XYZ file of N, CA and C in Angstrom:
333
model
N 158.451 79.373 57.895
C 158.084 77.969 57.875
C 157.132 77.738 56.702
N 157.306 76.647 55.942
C 156.428 76.380 54.814
C 154.973 76.241 55.270
N 154.085 76.697 54.390
C 152.667 76.580 54.699
C 152.257 75.120 54.757
N 151.293 74.835 55.627
C 150.759 73.484 55.707
C 151.497 72.578 56.663
N 152.650 73.021 57.203
C 153.398 72.195 58.155
C 153.179 72.786 59.541
N 152.554 72.029 60.444
C 152.330 72.547 61.792
C 153.650 72.801 62.509
N 153.732 73.828 63.353
C 154.993 74.146 64.043
C 155.563 72.970 64.826
N 154.707 72.161 65.471
C 155.224 71.044 66.271
C 155.843 69.947 65.410
N 155.493 69.895 64.143
C 156.041 68.853 63.259
C 157.546 69.026 63.083
N 158.021 70.261 63.067
C 159.462 70.484 62.892
C 160.233 70.098 64.145
N 159.567 70.083 65.316
C 160.235 69.655 66.546
C 160.707 68.213 66.422
N 160.006 67.403 65.673
C 160.358 65.986 65.509
C 161.711 65.834 64.818
N 162.091 66.822 64.015
C 163.359 66.731 63.299
C 164.545 66.758 64.257
N 164.349 67.329 65.429
C 165.411 67.393 66.431
C 165.362 66.224 67.406
N 164.365 65.376 67.286
C 164.166 64.255 68.213
C 164.932 63.033 67.718
N 165.960 62.619 68.472
C 166.781 61.468 68.087
C 165.999 60.160 68.040
N 164.868 60.116 68.734
C 164.090 58.881 68.806
C 162.902 58.848 67.842
N 162.698 59.918 67.091
C 161.572 59.950 66.153
C 161.895 59.074 64.939
N 161.041 58.115 64.613
C 161.318 57.184 63.489
C 161.050 57.847 62.134
N 161.996 58.624 61.684
C 161.804 59.440 60.490
C 162.268 58.793 59.190
N 163.046 57.737 59.263
C 163.705 57.210 58.073
C 163.163 55.853 57.642
N 162.890 55.736 56.368
C 162.468 54.454 55.805
C 163.667 53.519 55.768
N 163.407 52.251 55.547
C 164.494 51.278 55.502
C 165.498 51.627 54.394
N 165.010 51.956 53.225
C 165.906 52.272 52.117
C 166.776 53.472 52.408
N 166.180 54.529 52.959
C 166.928 55.743 53.280
C 167.905 55.467 54.423
N 167.470 54.715 55.417
C 168.333 54.381 56.552
C 169.554 53.592 56.084
N 169.325 52.598 55.243
C 170.435 51.788 54.721
C 171.405 52.660 53.940
N 170.875 53.544 53.126
C 171.713 54.449 52.336
C 172.549 55.347 53.247
N 171.940 55.850 54.298
C 172.630 56.774 55.200
C 173.809 56.134 55.917
N 173.709 54.847 56.235
C 174.810 54.192 56.966
C 175.695 53.352 56.056
N 175.404 53.377 54.763
C 176.234 52.623 53.820
C 176.057 51.129 53.928
N 174.824 50.702 54.186
C 174.536 49.276 54.334
C 173.395 48.904 53.385
N 172.966 47.677 53.492
C 171.845 47.203 52.687
C 170.617 47.047 53.580
N 169.432 47.033 52.993
C 168.239 46.737 53.792
C 168.349 45.375 54.491
N 169.014 44.426 53.855
C 169.214 43.114 54.464
C 170.016 43.200 55.754
N 170.998 44.085 55.786
C 171.779 44.282 57.003
C 170.884 44.812 58.118
N 170.038 45.788 57.786
C 169.125 46.330 58.796
C 168.154 45.262 59.300
N 167.684 44.418 58.391
C 166.802 43.322 58.814
C 167.557 42.370 59.751
N 168.808 42.080 59.419
C 169.609 41.146 60.221
C 169.864 41.684 61.624
N 170.180 42.952 61.758
C 170.414 43.481 63.106
C 169.095 43.636 63.864
N 168.014 43.753 63.140
C 166.699 43.726 63.778
C 166.387 42.343 64.311
N 166.702 41.325 63.515
C 166.490 39.934 63.953
C 167.384 39.588 65.139
N 168.575 40.194 65.179
C 169.495 39.980 66.304
C 169.098 40.841 67.509
N 168.053 41.616 67.365
C 167.487 42.470 68.414
C 168.413 43.582 68.865
N 169.268 44.025 67.958
C 170.090 45.190 68.273
C 169.217 46.437 68.258
N 168.403 46.556 67.245
C 167.445 47.655 67.155
C 166.086 47.082 66.776
N 165.053 47.765 67.189
C 163.702 47.365 66.841
C 163.024 48.562 66.185
N 162.970 48.566 64.860
C 162.352 49.714 64.194
C 160.851 49.757 64.472
N 160.330 50.957 64.494
C 158.885 51.097 64.595
C 158.289 50.792 63.233
N 157.013 50.560 63.211
C 156.332 50.255 61.945
C 155.356 51.371 61.611
N 155.307 51.741 60.343
C 154.334 52.723 59.886
C 152.962 52.064 59.865
N 151.943 52.844 59.614
C 150.587 52.285 59.534
C 150.503 51.210 58.458
N 151.310 51.342 57.417
C 151.330 50.356 56.349
C 152.235 49.166 56.631
N 152.888 49.148 57.814
C 153.735 48.024 58.194
C 155.190 48.152 57.793
N 155.587 49.309 57.259
C 156.975 49.508 56.835
C 157.848 49.903 58.021
N 159.083 49.418 58.019
C 160.023 49.743 59.092
C 160.413 51.220 58.996
N 160.518 51.856 60.167
C 160.941 53.247 60.264
C 162.020 53.338 61.348
N 163.098 54.056 61.052
C 164.260 54.131 61.933
C 164.491 55.553 62.430
N 164.992 55.647 63.657
C 165.341 56.944 64.244
C 166.839 57.206 64.046
N 167.247 58.441 64.312
C 168.676 58.768 64.214
C 169.482 57.980 65.238
N 168.917 57.802 66.434
C 169.614 57.006 67.452
C 169.842 55.587 66.942
N 168.812 54.984 66.364
C 168.948 53.621 65.837
C 169.966 53.577 64.705
N 170.034 54.620 63.909
C 171.005 54.645 62.810
C 172.433 54.732 63.337
N 172.647 55.453 64.428
C 173.992 55.502 65.016
C 174.390 54.115 65.523
N 173.448 53.414 66.154
C 173.710 52.056 66.645
C 174.016 51.128 65.460
N 173.201 51.219 64.418
C 173.381 50.375 63.229
C 174.718 50.669 62.545
N 175.095 51.936 62.497
C 176.363 52.307 61.857
C 177.544 51.717 62.620
N 177.465 51.707 63.946
C 178.545 51.112 64.745
C 178.636 49.610 64.482
N 177.483 48.951 64.406
C 177.482 47.513 64.106
C 178.068 47.261 62.720
N 177.721 48.107 61.757
C 178.248 47.950 60.397
C 179.763 48.078 60.388
N 180.310 49.018 61.168
C 181.766 49.181 61.253
C 182.422 47.888 61.750
N 181.837 47.296 62.775
C 182.399 46.057 63.324
C 182.304 44.918 62.318
N 181.153 44.801 61.657
C 180.976 43.731 60.660
C 181.942 43.947 59.497
N 182.099 45.187 59.068
C 183.042 45.480 57.983
C 184.475 45.127 58.377
N 184.756 45.164 59.691
C 186.083 44.816 60.193
C 186.267 43.325 60.408
N 185.238 42.522 60.095
C 185.370 41.077 60.185
C 184.663 40.424 61.366
N 184.002 41.202 62.180
C 183.279 40.639 63.328
C 181.967 40.028 62.848
N 181.644 38.823 63.276
C 180.351 38.236 62.899
C 179.203 39.120 63.401
N 178.115 39.138 62.666
C 177.022 40.063 62.971
C 176.461 39.869 64.374
N 176.328 38.621 64.831
C 175.793 38.379 66.172
C 176.727 38.957 67.235
N 178.029 38.777 67.043
C 179.019 39.308 67.988
C 179.040 40.834 67.930
N 178.937 41.388 66.732
C 178.919 42.843 66.586
C 177.726 43.442 67.327
N 176.586 42.799 67.204
C 175.387 43.285 67.900
C 175.590 43.234 69.409
N 176.158 42.154 69.896
C 176.399 42.025 71.344
C 177.391 43.074 71.822
N 178.438 43.322 71.058
C 179.433 44.345 71.414
C 178.771 45.717 71.506
N 177.972 46.046 70.517
C 177.312 47.356 70.503
C 176.360 47.497 71.690
N 175.629 46.438 72.008
C 174.723 46.467 73.162
C 175.519 46.703 74.448
N 176.626 45.987 74.596
C 177.447 46.142 75.805
C 178.083 47.529 75.874
N 178.532 48.056 74.743
C 179.082 49.412 74.721
C 178.027 50.428 75.144
N 176.818 50.265 74.645
C 175.723 51.174 74.973
C 175.381 51.081 76.461
N 175.345 49.860 77.006
C 175.058 49.675 78.428
C 176.159 50.287 79.296
N 177.405 50.120 78.884
C 178.521 50.688 79.634
C 178.448 52.213 79.629
N 178.182 52.787 78.488
C 178.071 54.245 78.391
C 176.968 54.771 79.319
N 175.834 54.095 79.329
C 174.727 54.505 80.193
C 175.089 54.336 81.661
N 175.754 53.252 82.019
C 176.157 53.029 83.409
C 177.157 54.093 83.863
N 178.102 54.444 83.000
C 179.074 55.481 83.343
C 178.384 56.835 83.515
N 177.411 57.118 82.668
C 176.663 58.379 82.761
C 175.896 58.431 84.081
N 175.213 57.336 84.417
C 174.456 57.285 85.671
C 175.388 57.386 86.877
N 176.519 56.719 86.823
C 177.489 56.753 87.903
C 177.973 58.188 88.132
N 178.310 58.874 87.056
C 178.765 60.264 87.166
C 177.653 61.151 87.724
N 176.433 60.899 87.290
C 175.291 61.679 87.771
C 175.066 61.450 89.270
N 175.179 60.213 89.713
C 174.970 59.902 91.123
C 176.103 60.428 92.009
N 177.294 60.526 91.483
C 178.434 61.027 92.253
C 178.427 62.547 92.366
N 177.780 63.220 91.426
C 177.783 64.678 91.391
C 177.291 65.290 92.711
N 176.137 64.873 93.249
C 175.684 65.486 94.505
C 176.652 65.257 95.666
N 177.298 64.098 95.716
C 178.242 63.795 96.779
C 179.448 64.731 96.681
N 179.943 64.931 95.468
C 181.090 65.834 95.261
C 180.715 67.266 95.595
N 179.496 67.686 95.231
C 179.045 69.045 95.498
C 178.857 69.286 97.010
N 178.377 68.268 97.737
C 178.138 68.399 99.164
C 179.443 68.524 99.951
N 180.495 67.927 99.429
C 181.788 67.972 100.107
C 182.531 69.280 99.916
N 182.080 70.148 99.044
C 182.771 71.412 98.772
C 182.513 72.442 99.829
């Protein structure tokens, strides 16, 4: 490990929710513009954290959400509709995960 970097600092690199990316880097990573990231923030699809200096910082999870919205917008979906679709997809995925988790003990008890 490089000198001067505390061991716990590298743990953040594996954290999907750690706001590691600046707006410029985030936009570059998903093939969008900073304006697109601002627009999906205004539509409340994602809410970037702010650095001490007030700059937006994005996590890998937020970038995956933003990339999905960009795909929909690139396909002709209006940005507001794309944001709503992504939110609903995310909610459905979470509901299905919870449903499967809640059914697991019932299935195990019946064996």
